[in-house]
CSV table of N, CA and C in Angstrom, one decimal:
chain,number,residue,atom,x,y,z
A,1,ILE,N,52.4,17.0,-53.7
A,1,ILE,CA,52.8,18.1,-52.6
A,1,ILE,C,53.6,17.4,-51.5
A,2,GLY,N,52.8,16.5,-51.3
A,2,GLY,CA,53.6,15.8,-50.1
A,2,GLY,C,54.7,15.6,-50.1
A,3,GLY,N,55.0,14.1,-51.9
A,3,GLY,CA,56.6,14.0,-52.4
A,3,GLY,C,56.6,15.2,-52.2
A,4,SER,N,56.6,16.6,-52.7
A,4,SER,CA,57.8,17.6,-52.9
A,4,SER,C,58.2,17.9,-51.3
A,5,LEU,N,57.3,18.5,-50.3
A,5,LEU,CA,57.6,18.3,-49.0
A,5,LEU,C,58.6,17.4,-48.7
A,6,ALA,N,58.5,16.2,-48.6
A,6,ALA,CA,59.7,15.1,-48.2
A,6,ALA,C,60.9,15.0,-49.1
A,7,LYS,N,60.4,15.7,-50.0
A,7,LYS,CA,62.5,16.5,-50.9
A,7,LYS,C,62.9,16.7,-50.5
A,8,ALA,N,62.1,17.5,-50.4
A,8,ALA,CA,62.9,19.3,-49.7
A,8,ALA,C,63.1,19.4,-48.8
A,9,TYR,N,62.7,18.5,-47.1
A,9,TYR,CA,63.1,18.4,-46.7
A,9,TYR,C,64.2,16.9,-46.2
A,10,GLU,N,64.1,16.0,-46.7
A,10,GLU,CA,64.9,15.6,-47.1
A,10,GLU,C,66.5,15.8,-47.4
A,11,ARG,N,66.7,16.3,-48.5
A,11,ARG,CA,67.2,17.3,-49.5
A,11,ARG,C,69.0,18.7,-47.7
A,12,SER,N,67.3,18.9,-47.4
A,12,SER,CA,67.8,19.8,-46.5
A,12,SER,C,68.6,19.5,-45.7
A,13,GLY,N,68.3,18.0,-45.1
A,13,GLY,CA,69.0,16.8,-44.2
A,13,GLY,C,68.4,16.9,-43.4
A,14,ALA,N,67.0,16.9,-43.0
A,14,ALA,CA,66.1,16.4,-42.0
A,14,ALA,C,66.2,14.9,-42.3
A,15,THR,N,65.5,14.5,-41.2
A,15,THR,CA,64.6,13.0,-41.1
A,15,THR,C,63.4,13.4,-41.2
A,16,VAL,N,62.9,12.0,-42.4
A,16,VAL,CA,61.3,12.6,-42.7
A,16,VAL,C,60.8,11.2,-42.2
A,17,TYR,N,59.5,11.5,-41.4
A,17,TYR,CA,58.7,10.1,-41.9
A,17,TYR,C,57.9,10.5,-42.5
A,18,GLY,N,57.0,9.1,-43.3
A,18,GLY,CA,56.1,9.6,-44.3
A,18,GLY,C,54.8,8.5,-44.1
A,19,TYR,N,53.3,9.2,-45.0
A,19,TYR,CA,52.8,8.0,-45.3
A,19,TYR,C,51.9,8.8,-46.3
A,20,ASP,N,51.6,7.7,-47.0
A,20,ASP,CA,50.8,7.3,-47.9
A,20,ASP,C,49.8,6.6,-48.2
A,21,GLY,N,48.8,6.7,-48.5
A,21,GLY,CA,47.5,5.8,-48.8
A,21,GLY,C,47.7,4.9,-49.3
A,22,ASN,N,48.8,5.1,-50.5
A,22,ASN,CA,49.3,3.3,-51.0
A,22,ASN,C,50.7,3.3,-50.6
A,23,ARG,N,50.8,1.6,-50.3
A,23,ARG,CA,51.8,2.0,-49.7
A,23,ARG,C,52.9,1.3,-50.2
A,24,VAL,N,52.7,1.4,-51.8
A,24,VAL,CA,53.6,0.9,-52.7
A,24,VAL,C,54.5,2.3,-52.9
A,25,VAL,N,53.6,3.9,-53.1
A,25,VAL,CA,54.7,5.4,-53.2
A,25,VAL,C,55.3,5.5,-51.5
A,26,GLN,N,55.4,4.8,-50.3
A,26,GLN,CA,55.3,4.8,-49.9
A,26,GLN,C,56.8,4.0,-49.5
A,27,ASP,N,56.4,2.8,-49.6
A,27,ASP,CA,58.0,2.3,-49.7
A,27,ASP,C,59.0,2.9,-50.6
A,28,PHE,N,58.3,2.9,-51.9
A,28,PHE,CA,59.2,3.9,-53.0
A,28,PHE,C,60.0,4.6,-52.3
A,29,ALA,N,59.4,5.6,-51.9
A,29,ALA,CA,59.9,7.0,-51.2
A,29,ALA,C,61.5,6.3,-50.2
A,30,LYS,N,60.8,5.2,-49.7
A,30,LYS,CA,61.7,4.8,-48.4
A,30,LYS,C,63.3,4.1,-49.4
A,31,LEU,N,62.3,3.8,-50.5
A,31,LEU,CA,64.1,2.9,-51.3
A,31,LEU,C,64.9,4.3,-51.5
A,32,GLN,N,64.3,5.3,-52.0
A,32,GLN,CA,64.7,6.5,-52.8
A,32,GLN,C,65.3,7.4,-52.1
A,33,GLY,N,64.8,7.1,-50.5
A,33,GLY,CA,66.3,7.3,-49.4
A,33,GLY,C,65.6,8.3,-49.0
A,34,VAL,N,64.4,9.0,-49.3
A,34,VAL,CA,64.1,10.4,-48.9
A,34,VAL,C,63.5,10.0,-47.5
A,35,LEU,N,62.4,9.1,-47.5
A,35,LEU,CA,62.1,9.0,-46.4
A,35,LEU,C,63.1,7.8,-45.3
A,36,ALA,N,63.1,8.3,-43.9
A,36,ALA,CA,63.8,7.2,-43.2
A,36,ALA,C,62.5,6.3,-42.9
A,37,GLY,N,61.9,6.9,-42.5
A,37,GLY,CA,60.9,5.5,-42.4
A,37,GLY,C,59.1,6.2,-42.1
A,38,ASP,N,58.5,5.4,-41.6
A,38,ASP,CA,56.8,5.5,-41.9
A,38,ASP,C,56.5,6.0,-40.5
A,39,LEU,N,55.9,7.2,-40.6
A,39,LEU,CA,54.9,8.1,-40.4
A,39,LEU,C,53.6,7.5,-39.6
A,40,ASP,N,54.1,6.7,-38.1
A,40,ASP,CA,53.0,6.4,-37.6
A,40,ASP,C,53.0,6.5,-36.2
A,41,GLU,N,52.3,6.0,-35.8
A,41,GLU,CA,51.8,5.7,-34.2
A,41,GLU,C,53.4,5.9,-33.4
A,42,ASN,N,54.3,4.6,-33.5
A,42,ASN,CA,55.6,5.1,-33.3
A,42,ASN,C,56.1,6.5,-33.4
A,43,THR,N,56.4,6.9,-34.2
A,43,THR,CA,57.1,7.9,-34.8
A,43,THR,C,57.3,9.2,-34.8
A,44,ILE,N,55.5,9.3,-34.6
A,44,ILE,CA,54.5,10.8,-34.8
A,44,ILE,C,55.2,11.3,-33.8
A,45,GLY,N,56.3,11.4,-32.5
A,45,GLY,CA,56.4,11.6,-31.2
A,45,GLY,C,57.8,12.3,-31.7
A,46,GLU,N,58.0,11.4,-32.9
A,46,GLU,CA,59.5,12.0,-32.8
A,46,GLU,C,60.0,14.0,-33.6
A,47,CYS,N,58.0,14.1,-34.5
A,47,CYS,CA,58.1,15.2,-35.2
A,47,CYS,C,58.2,16.2,-34.6
A,48,GLU,N,58.3,17.8,-34.9
A,48,GLU,CA,58.7,18.7,-34.2
A,48,GLU,C,57.8,19.5,-35.6
A,49,LEU,N,57.8,19.0,-36.8
A,49,LEU,CA,56.4,20.2,-37.8
A,49,LEU,C,56.1,18.4,-38.3
A,50,LEU,N,54.5,18.6,-38.3
A,50,LEU,CA,54.0,17.6,-39.2
A,50,LEU,C,53.0,18.1,-40.4
A,51,LEU,N,53.5,17.5,-41.4
A,51,LEU,CA,52.7,18.7,-42.4
A,51,LEU,C,52.1,17.4,-43.2
A,52,VAL,N,50.2,18.1,-43.2
A,52,VAL,CA,49.2,16.6,-43.7
A,52,VAL,C,48.8,17.2,-45.2
A,53,ALA,N,49.5,16.8,-46.2
A,53,ALA,CA,49.2,16.6,-47.4
A,53,ALA,C,48.4,16.3,-48.1
A,54,LEU,N,47.4,15.2,-47.5
A,54,LEU,CA,45.8,14.3,-48.5
A,54,LEU,C,45.4,15.5,-48.6
A,55,TYR,N,44.1,14.7,-49.1
A,55,TYR,CA,42.8,15.2,-50.1
A,55,TYR,C,42.2,15.6,-47.9
A,56,PRO,N,41.8,16.7,-48.8
A,56,PRO,CA,40.9,17.2,-47.4
A,56,PRO,C,39.7,16.7,-46.1
A,57,GLU,N,39.2,15.5,-46.9
A,57,GLU,CA,38.6,14.2,-46.4
A,57,GLU,C,38.9,13.5,-45.5
A,58,VAL,N,40.6,13.2,-45.9
A,58,VAL,CA,41.3,11.8,-45.5
A,58,VAL,C,42.2,12.6,-44.7
A,59,THR,N,42.2,14.0,-44.8
A,59,THR,CA,43.4,14.9,-44.0
A,59,THR,C,42.5,15.2,-42.2
A,60,MET,N,40.9,15.5,-41.6
A,60,MET,CA,40.9,15.5,-41.0
A,60,MET,C,40.7,13.7,-40.6
A,61,GLU,N,40.3,12.9,-41.3
A,61,GLU,CA,40.4,11.3,-40.5
A,61,GLU,C,42.0,11.5,-39.9
A,62,TYR,N,42.6,11.6,-41.0
A,62,TYR,CA,43.9,11.5,-40.1
A,62,TYR,C,44.6,11.8,-38.8
A,63,LEU,N,43.9,13.6,-39.3
A,63,LEU,CA,44.4,14.1,-38.0
A,63,LEU,C,43.5,13.0,-36.9
A,64,GLU,N,42.3,13.2,-36.7
A,64,GLU,CA,41.1,12.2,-35.7
A,64,GLU,C,41.9,11.1,-35.5
A,65,ARG,N,42.8,10.4,-36.3
A,65,ARG,CA,42.8,9.0,-36.1
A,65,ARG,C,44.7,9.6,-35.1
A,66,MET,N,45.5,9.8,-35.2
A,66,MET,CA,46.5,10.7,-34.8
A,66,MET,C,46.7,11.7,-33.8
A,67,ALA,N,46.1,12.3,-33.7
A,67,ALA,CA,46.0,13.5,-32.9
A,67,ALA,C,46.2,12.8,-31.2
A,68,PRO,N,46.3,11.7,-30.8
A,68,PRO,CA,46.3,11.2,-29.6
A,68,PRO,C,47.8,11.4,-29.8
A,69,TYR,N,48.7,10.8,-29.8
A,69,TYR,CA,50.0,10.5,-30.2
A,69,TYR,C,50.9,11.6,-31.0
A,70,ILE,N,50.5,12.7,-31.2
A,70,ILE,CA,51.0,13.7,-31.7
A,70,ILE,C,51.3,14.8,-30.3
A,71,PRO,N,52.8,15.0,-29.7
A,71,PRO,CA,53.0,15.4,-28.3
A,71,PRO,C,52.9,16.8,-28.2
A,72,GLY,N,53.0,17.9,-27.5
A,72,GLY,CA,52.7,19.0,-27.6
A,72,GLY,C,53.5,20.0,-28.0
A,73,THR,N,54.4,19.7,-28.6
A,73,THR,CA,56.0,20.3,-28.9
A,73,THR,C,56.2,20.0,-30.4
A,74,THR,N,54.9,19.2,-31.1
A,74,THR,CA,54.9,19.1,-31.9
A,74,THR,C,53.6,20.6,-33.3
A,75,LEU,N,54.4,21.1,-34.2
A,75,LEU,CA,53.7,22.6,-35.2
A,75,LEU,C,52.7,21.4,-36.3
A,76,VAL,N,51.5,21.1,-35.8
A,76,VAL,CA,50.6,20.6,-37.1
A,76,VAL,C,50.3,21.6,-38.0
A,77,MET,N,49.9,21.0,-39.6
A,77,MET,CA,50.1,22.1,-41.2
A,77,MET,C,49.8,21.6,-42.2
A,78,ASP,N,48.2,21.7,-42.1
A,78,ASP,CA,47.5,20.8,-43.4
A,78,ASP,C,48.1,21.2,-44.4
A,79,CYS,N,47.9,20.9,-45.7
A,79,CYS,CA,48.1,21.8,-46.9
A,79,CYS,C,46.8,22.0,-48.0
A,80,CYS,N,45.7,21.9,-47.3
A,80,CYS,CA,44.7,21.0,-48.4
A,80,CYS,C,44.4,23.2,-49.1
A,81,GLY,N,43.6,22.5,-49.8
A,81,GLY,CA,42.9,23.7,-50.7
A,81,GLY,C,41.6,24.5,-49.7
A,82,VAL,N,41.2,23.5,-48.8
A,82,VAL,CA,40.1,24.4,-48.8
A,82,VAL,C,40.4,24.2,-47.5
A,83,LYS,N,39.6,25.3,-46.6
A,83,LYS,CA,40.5,25.3,-45.0
A,83,LYS,C,39.5,25.5,-43.7
A,84,GLN,N,37.6,25.3,-44.1
A,84,GLN,CA,36.7,25.8,-43.4
A,84,GLN,C,36.6,23.9,-42.7
A,85,GLU,N,36.4,23.7,-43.0
A,85,GLU,CA,35.9,22.5,-42.5
A,85,GLU,C,37.5,21.7,-42.0
A,86,VAL,N,38.6,21.5,-42.4
A,86,VAL,CA,39.3,21.1,-42.1
A,86,VAL,C,40.4,21.8,-41.1
A,87,CYS,N,40.5,23.2,-41.0
A,87,CYS,CA,41.0,23.8,-39.5
A,87,CYS,C,40.1,23.7,-38.4
A,88,LYS,N,38.7,24.0,-38.7
A,88,LYS,CA,37.8,23.6,-37.3
A,88,LYS,C,38.3,22.3,-36.8
A,89,VAL,N,38.4,21.2,-37.1
A,89,VAL,CA,39.1,19.7,-36.9
A,89,VAL,C,40.1,19.7,-36.8
A,90,GLY,N,41.3,20.7,-37.1
A,90,GLY,CA,42.4,20.7,-36.7
A,90,GLY,C,42.1,21.8,-35.8
A,91,PHE,N,41.7,22.7,-35.1
A,91,PHE,CA,41.7,23.3,-34.0
A,91,PHE,C,41.4,22.2,-33.1
A,92,ARG,N,40.2,22.5,-33.6
A,92,ARG,CA,39.4,22.0,-32.3
A,92,ARG,C,40.7,20.4,-31.5
A,93,LEU,N,41.1,19.7,-32.5
A,93,LEU,CA,42.1,18.5,-31.8
A,93,LEU,C,42.9,18.9,-31.2
A,94,ALA,N,43.9,19.6,-31.7
A,94,ALA,CA,45.0,20.8,-31.1
A,94,ALA,C,44.6,21.4,-29.9
A,95,GLU,N,43.6,21.9,-29.6
A,95,GLU,CA,43.1,22.3,-28.3
A,95,GLU,C,42.8,21.1,-27.3
A,96,GLN,N,42.2,20.1,-28.2
A,96,GLN,CA,41.8,19.3,-26.9
A,96,GLN,C,43.2,17.7,-26.5
A,97,TYR,N,44.0,17.9,-27.4
A,97,TYR,CA,45.4,17.4,-27.1
A,97,TYR,C,46.5,18.1,-27.0
A,98,GLY,N,46.6,19.0,-27.3
A,98,GLY,CA,47.3,19.8,-26.5
A,98,GLY,C,48.5,20.4,-28.0
A,99,PHE,N,48.9,20.0,-28.6
A,99,PHE,CA,49.8,19.8,-29.9
A,99,PHE,C,49.1,21.7,-30.6
A,100,THR,N,50.1,22.0,-31.6
A,100,THR,CA,49.5,23.5,-31.9
A,100,THR,C,49.5,23.2,-33.3
A,101,PHE,N,48.6,23.7,-34.2
A,101,PHE,CA,48.2,23.8,-35.1
A,101,PHE,C,47.7,24.9,-36.3
A,102,VAL,N,48.0,24.8,-37.1
A,102,VAL,CA,48.0,25.7,-38.1
A,102,VAL,C,47.2,25.3,-40.1
A,103,GLY,N,46.5,26.2,-39.7
A,103,GLY,CA,46.1,25.7,-41.6
A,103,GLY,C,47.0,26.4,-43.2
A,104,GLY,N,48.1,25.7,-43.7
A,104,GLY,CA,48.1,26.5,-45.0
A,104,GLY,C,48.3,25.4,-45.7
A,105,HIS,N,48.2,26.1,-47.1
A,105,HIS,CA,48.0,26.4,-48.7
A,105,HIS,C,49.6,26.1,-49.0
A,106,PRO,N,49.8,25.5,-49.5
A,106,PRO,CA,51.4,26.2,-50.9
A,106,PRO,C,50.6,26.6,-51.9
A,107,MET,N,51.3,27.7,-52.5
A,107,MET,CA,50.4,28.0,-53.5
A,107,MET,C,51.7,27.8,-54.7
A,108,ALA,N,51.7,26.3,-55.0
A,108,ALA,CA,52.7,26.0,-56.1
A,108,ALA,C,52.3,24.3,-56.6
A,109,GLY,N,52.5,24.2,-58.1
A,109,GLY,CA,52.2,22.5,-58.5
A,109,GLY,C,52.5,22.9,-59.6
A,110,THR,N,52.0,21.6,-60.4
A,110,THR,CA,51.6,21.4,-62.1
A,110,THR,C,50.9,21.3,-62.1
A,111,GLN,N,50.7,21.2,-62.9
A,111,GLN,CA,49.4,20.0,-63.8
A,111,GLN,C,49.4,18.3,-63.4
A,112,PHE,N,50.3,17.7,-62.8
A,112,PHE,CA,50.9,16.6,-62.7
A,112,PHE,C,50.5,16.5,-61.5
A,113,SER,N,50.5,15.2,-60.9
A,113,SER,CA,49.9,14.7,-59.7
A,113,SER,C,50.9,13.5,-59.2
A,114,GLY,N,51.0,13.4,-58.2
A,114,GLY,CA,52.1,12.4,-57.6
A,114,GLY,C,52.8,12.2,-57.6
A,115,TYR,N,53.7,11.1,-56.3
A,115,TYR,CA,55.1,11.2,-56.1
A,115,TYR,C,55.8,11.5,-57.2
A,116,ALA,N,55.5,10.8,-58.8
A,116,ALA,CA,56.2,10.4,-59.8
A,116,ALA,C,56.7,12.0,-59.7
A,117,HIS,N,56.6,12.8,-59.7
A,117,HIS,CA,56.1,14.4,-60.1
A,117,HIS,C,56.7,15.1,-59.4
A,118,SER,N,56.8,14.5,-57.7
A,118,SER,CA,57.3,15.4,-56.6
A,118,SER,C,58.8,16.0,-57.4
A,119,ARG,N,59.2,17.7,-56.6
A,119,ARG,CA,60.7,17.7,-57.0
A,119,ARG,C,60.5,19.0,-55.6
A,120,ALA,N,62.3,18.8,-55.3
A,120,ALA,CA,62.3,18.6,-53.8
A,120,ALA,C,62.5,21.4,-54.6
A,121,ASP,N,62.7,21.4,-55.4
A,121,ASP,CA,62.2,22.8,-55.5
A,121,ASP,C,60.6,22.8,-55.8
A,122,MET,N,60.0,22.4,-55.6
A,122,MET,CA,58.3,22.5,-56.0
A,122,MET,C,57.9,24.1,-55.1
A,123,PHE,N,58.6,24.7,-54.2
A,123,PHE,CA,58.3,25.7,-53.1
A,123,PHE,C,58.8,27.0,-53.1
A,124,GLN,N,60.4,26.9,-54.0
A,124,GLN,CA,60.6,28.5,-54.7
A,124,GLN,C,60.5,29.1,-55.1
A,125,GLY,N,60.1,30.1,-54.1
A,125,GLY,CA,59.2,31.5,-54.4
A,125,GLY,C,58.4,31.5,-53.8
A,126,ALA,N,57.5,30.3,-53.8
A,126,ALA,CA,56.1,30.8,-53.9
A,126,ALA,C,55.7,30.9,-52.7
A,127,PRO,N,54.4,31.3,-53.0
A,127,PRO,CA,53.6,31.8,-52.3
A,127,PRO,C,53.0,30.6,-50.5
A,128,LEU,N,53.1,30.7,-50.0
A,128,LEU,CA,52.1,30.2,-48.6
A,128,LEU,C,50.9,31.4,-47.6
A,129,VAL,N,49.9,30.2,-47.6
A,129,VAL,CA,49.1,31.1,-47.3
A,129,VAL,C,48.9,30.5,-45.3
A,130,LEU,N,48.5,31.5,-44.6
A,130,LEU,CA,48.3,30.5,-43.8
A,130,LEU,C,46.6,30.9,-42.9
A,131,VAL,N,46.3,30.0,-42.2
A,131,VAL,CA,44.5,30.6,-41.6
A,131,VAL,C,45.8,29.9,-39.9
A,132,PRO,N,45.6,30.9,-38.7
A,132,PRO,CA,46.1,30.4,-37.6
A,132,PRO,C,45.0,30.8,-36.9
A,133,PRO,N,45.2,30.2,-35.5
A,133,PRO,CA,43.4,29.5,-35.0
A,133,PRO,C,43.7,31.6,-34.7
A,134,ALA,N,42.2,31.4,-34.2
A,134,ALA,CA,42.1,33.0,-33.2
A,134,ALA,C,43.0,32.7,-31.7
A,135,VAL,N,43.9,33.6,-32.1
A,135,VAL,CA,44.7,34.2,-30.8
A,135,VAL,C,44.8,35.7,-30.4
A,136,ASP,N,45.4,36.0,-29.6
A,136,ASP,CA,45.3,37.4,-29.6
A,136,ASP,C,46.8,37.4,-30.7
A,137,ASP,N,47.1,38.7,-31.1
A,137,ASP,CA,47.8,39.5,-31.9
A,137,ASP,C,49.4,38.8,-31.6
A,138,ALA,N,49.9,39.3,-30.7
A,138,ALA,CA,50.7,39.1,-30.1
A,138,ALA,C,51.4,37.0,-30.2
A,139,LEU,N,50.4,36.2,-29.8
A,139,LEU,CA,50.7,35.3,-29.8
A,139,LEU,C,50.7,34.7,-31.0
A,140,LYS,N,50.3,35.2,-32.0
A,140,LYS,CA,49.5,34.8,-33.8
A,140,LYS,C,51.2,35.5,-34.1
A,141,LEU,N,51.9,36.4,-34.0
A,141,LEU,CA,52.9,37.0,-34.3
A,141,LEU,C,54.4,35.8,-34.0
A,142,GLU,N,54.4,35.2,-32.3
A,142,GLU,CA,55.1,34.3,-32.6
A,142,GLU,C,55.2,33.2,-33.1
A,143,LEU,N,53.7,32.5,-33.1
A,143,LEU,CA,53.2,30.8,-34.2
A,143,LEU,C,53.3,31.8,-35.1
A,144,LEU,N,53.8,32.1,-36.3
A,144,LEU,CA,53.8,32.4,-37.4
A,144,LEU,C,55.2,32.6,-38.1
A,145,GLY,N,55.6,33.7,-36.9
A,145,GLY,CA,57.2,32.8,-36.9
A,145,GLY,C,57.7,32.3,-36.8
A,146,GLN,N,57.1,31.0,-35.7
A,146,GLN,CA,57.7,30.1,-35.6
A,146,GLN,C,57.5,28.8,-37.6
A,147,VAL,N,56.1,28.9,-37.3
A,147,VAL,CA,55.7,28.5,-38.9
A,147,VAL,C,56.8,28.9,-39.5
A,148,ARG,N,57.2,30.1,-39.8
A,148,ARG,CA,58.2,30.7,-40.7
A,148,ARG,C,59.7,30.0,-41.2
A,149,GLU,N,59.9,30.0,-39.8
A,149,GLU,CA,61.4,29.2,-39.3
A,149,GLU,C,61.5,27.7,-39.6
A,150,MET,N,59.8,27.1,-39.7
A,150,MET,CA,60.2,25.8,-39.3
A,150,MET,C,59.6,25.1,-41.0
A,151,VAL,N,59.4,26.0,-41.6
A,151,VAL,CA,59.0,26.4,-43.6
A,151,VAL,C,60.3,26.6,-44.2
A,152,ARG,N,61.1,27.5,-43.2
A,152,ARG,CA,62.7,27.7,-44.3
A,152,ARG,C,62.7,27.0,-45.4
A,153,PRO,N,63.5,25.9,-45.3
A,153,PRO,CA,63.8,24.4,-45.8
A,153,PRO,C,62.7,24.5,-47.4
A,154,LEU,N,62.4,24.7,-47.3
A,154,LEU,CA,60.7,24.8,-48.2
A,154,LEU,C,61.2,25.8,-49.4
A,155,GLY,N,62.1,27.4,-48.7
A,155,GLY,CA,61.9,28.2,-50.0
A,155,GLY,C,60.6,29.0,-50.0
A,156,PHE,N,59.5,29.4,-49.5
A,156,PHE,CA,58.8,29.7,-49.8
A,156,PHE,C,58.9,31.4,-50.1
A,157,GLY,N,58.5,31.9,-50.5
A,157,GLY,CA,59.0,33.6,-50.8
A,157,GLY,C,58.1,34.7,-50.5
A,158,LYS,N,57.1,34.3,-50.1
A,158,LYS,CA,55.8,35.3,-49.9
A,158,LYS,C,54.9,34.7,-48.9
A,159,PHE,N,54.3,34.5,-47.6
A,159,PHE,CA,53.7,34.5,-46.4
A,159,PHE,C,52.0,35.0,-46.6
A,160,SER,N,51.4,34.7,-46.7
A,160,SER,CA,50.2,35.7,-46.1
A,160,SER,C,49.5,34.8,-45.4
A,161,VAL,N,48.6,36.1,-44.1
A,161,VAL,CA,47.7,35.4,-43.1
A,161,VAL,C,46.2,35.6,-43.5
A,162,THR,N,45.4,34.5,-43.4
A,162,THR,CA,44.0,34.7,-43.7
A,162,THR,C,43.4,33.9,-42.1
A,163,SER,N,41.7,34.0,-42.8
A,163,SER,CA,40.4,33.5,-42.3
A,163,SER,C,40.5,32.3,-43.1
A,164,ALA,N,40.3,31.5,-42.3
A,164,ALA,CA,39.6,29.9,-42.5
A,164,ALA,C,38.5,30.6,-44.3
A,165,ALA,N,37.6,31.5,-43.8
A,165,ALA,CA,36.2,31.7,-44.1
A,165,ALA,C,36.2,32.6,-45.7
A,166,GLU,N,37.6,33.5,-45.5
A,166,GLU,CA,38.9,34.6,-46.7
A,166,GLU,C,38.8,33.4,-47.0
A,167,HIS,N,40.5,32.4,-47.3
A,167,HIS,CA,41.1,31.6,-48.0
A,167,HIS,C,40.1,31.2,-48.7
A,168,ASP,N,39.1,30.0,-48.5
A,168,ASP,CA,37.8,29.7,-48.8
A,168,ASP,C,37.1,30.4,-50.3
A,169,ARG,N,36.6,31.5,-49.9
A,169,ARG,CA,35.8,32.3,-50.8
A,169,ARG,C,36.8,32.9,-52.0
A,170,VAL,N,38.5,33.4,-51.7
A,170,VAL,CA,39.3,33.6,-52.6
A,170,VAL,C,39.8,32.1,-53.0
A,171,ILE,N,40.0,31.5,-52.6
A,171,ILE,CA,39.9,30.5,-53.8
A,171,ILE,C,39.5,29.8,-54.5
A,172,ALA,N,38.3,30.2,-54.6
A,172,ALA,CA,36.4,29.3,-54.9
A,172,ALA,C,37.0,29.9,-56.3
A,173,PHE,N,37.6,31.0,-56.1
A,173,PHE,CA,37.3,31.9,-57.4
A,173,PHE,C,38.4,32.0,-58.2
A,174,THR,N,39.8,32.3,-57.6
A,174,THR,CA,40.5,32.3,-58.5
A,174,THR,C,41.6,30.7,-58.5
A,175,SER,N,41.1,29.3,-57.8
A,175,SER,CA,41.7,28.4,-58.3
A,175,SER,C,40.9,27.5,-58.5
A,176,GLN,N,40.1,27.0,-57.6
A,176,GLN,CA,38.5,25.7,-58.1
A,176,GLN,C,38.1,26.2,-59.0
A,177,LEU,N,37.4,27.2,-59.5
A,177,LEU,CA,37.5,27.4,-61.0
A,177,LEU,C,37.7,27.3,-61.8
A,178,ALA,N,39.3,28.0,-61.6
A,178,ALA,CA,39.6,27.5,-63.3
A,178,ALA,C,40.1,26.1,-63.2
A,179,HIS,N,40.0,25.3,-62.1
A,179,HIS,CA,40.3,23.8,-62.6
A,179,HIS,C,38.9,23.5,-62.9
A,180,VAL,N,37.7,24.0,-62.2
A,180,VAL,CA,36.4,22.9,-62.9
A,180,VAL,C,36.5,23.4,-64.5
A,181,VAL,N,36.8,24.8,-64.9
A,181,VAL,CA,36.4,25.1,-66.8
A,181,VAL,C,37.4,23.9,-67.3
A,182,SER,N,38.6,24.4,-66.9
A,182,SER,CA,39.4,23.7,-67.5
A,182,SER,C,38.8,22.0,-67.4
A,183,ASN,N,38.5,21.6,-66.4
A,183,ASN,CA,37.8,19.6,-67.3
A,183,ASN,C,36.6,20.1,-67.6
């Protein structure tokens, strides 16, 4: 998912910084021209949008580590398949450090994983599930409009909004259960 996000934004002309736990993958993406550089404490302040596409536990650890460096003007969205714990951490850190966090779950992908199978068109027409913080309706509409505009280069076809608990309840039966059965 992360590689596809990076490729889609790079294709749109955006400057893309990236981080991968596997430094070889990160360096390969830079060699391909997908990444302009490393996403770290020095470059994160340049980001208008920070998409975190790591496993849930790693996402929470990453957000904890990087939150002090994220400016208040940055929109942060995770891309995890589970929301309750990730959003709890994301919303808490956003409030503490002054940036905006929204939970996100791109409903796209293939049976293959890893950067080698990423594609710039992965999200064309796909749905995106959003989990906004508990804010009043006017702020929620403004936030969702901001998210839609920021992810426009990805080409999502439909957006839905839900709570973290409802997301996890539905996904447990529609997605996670299918993975368990197939394995």
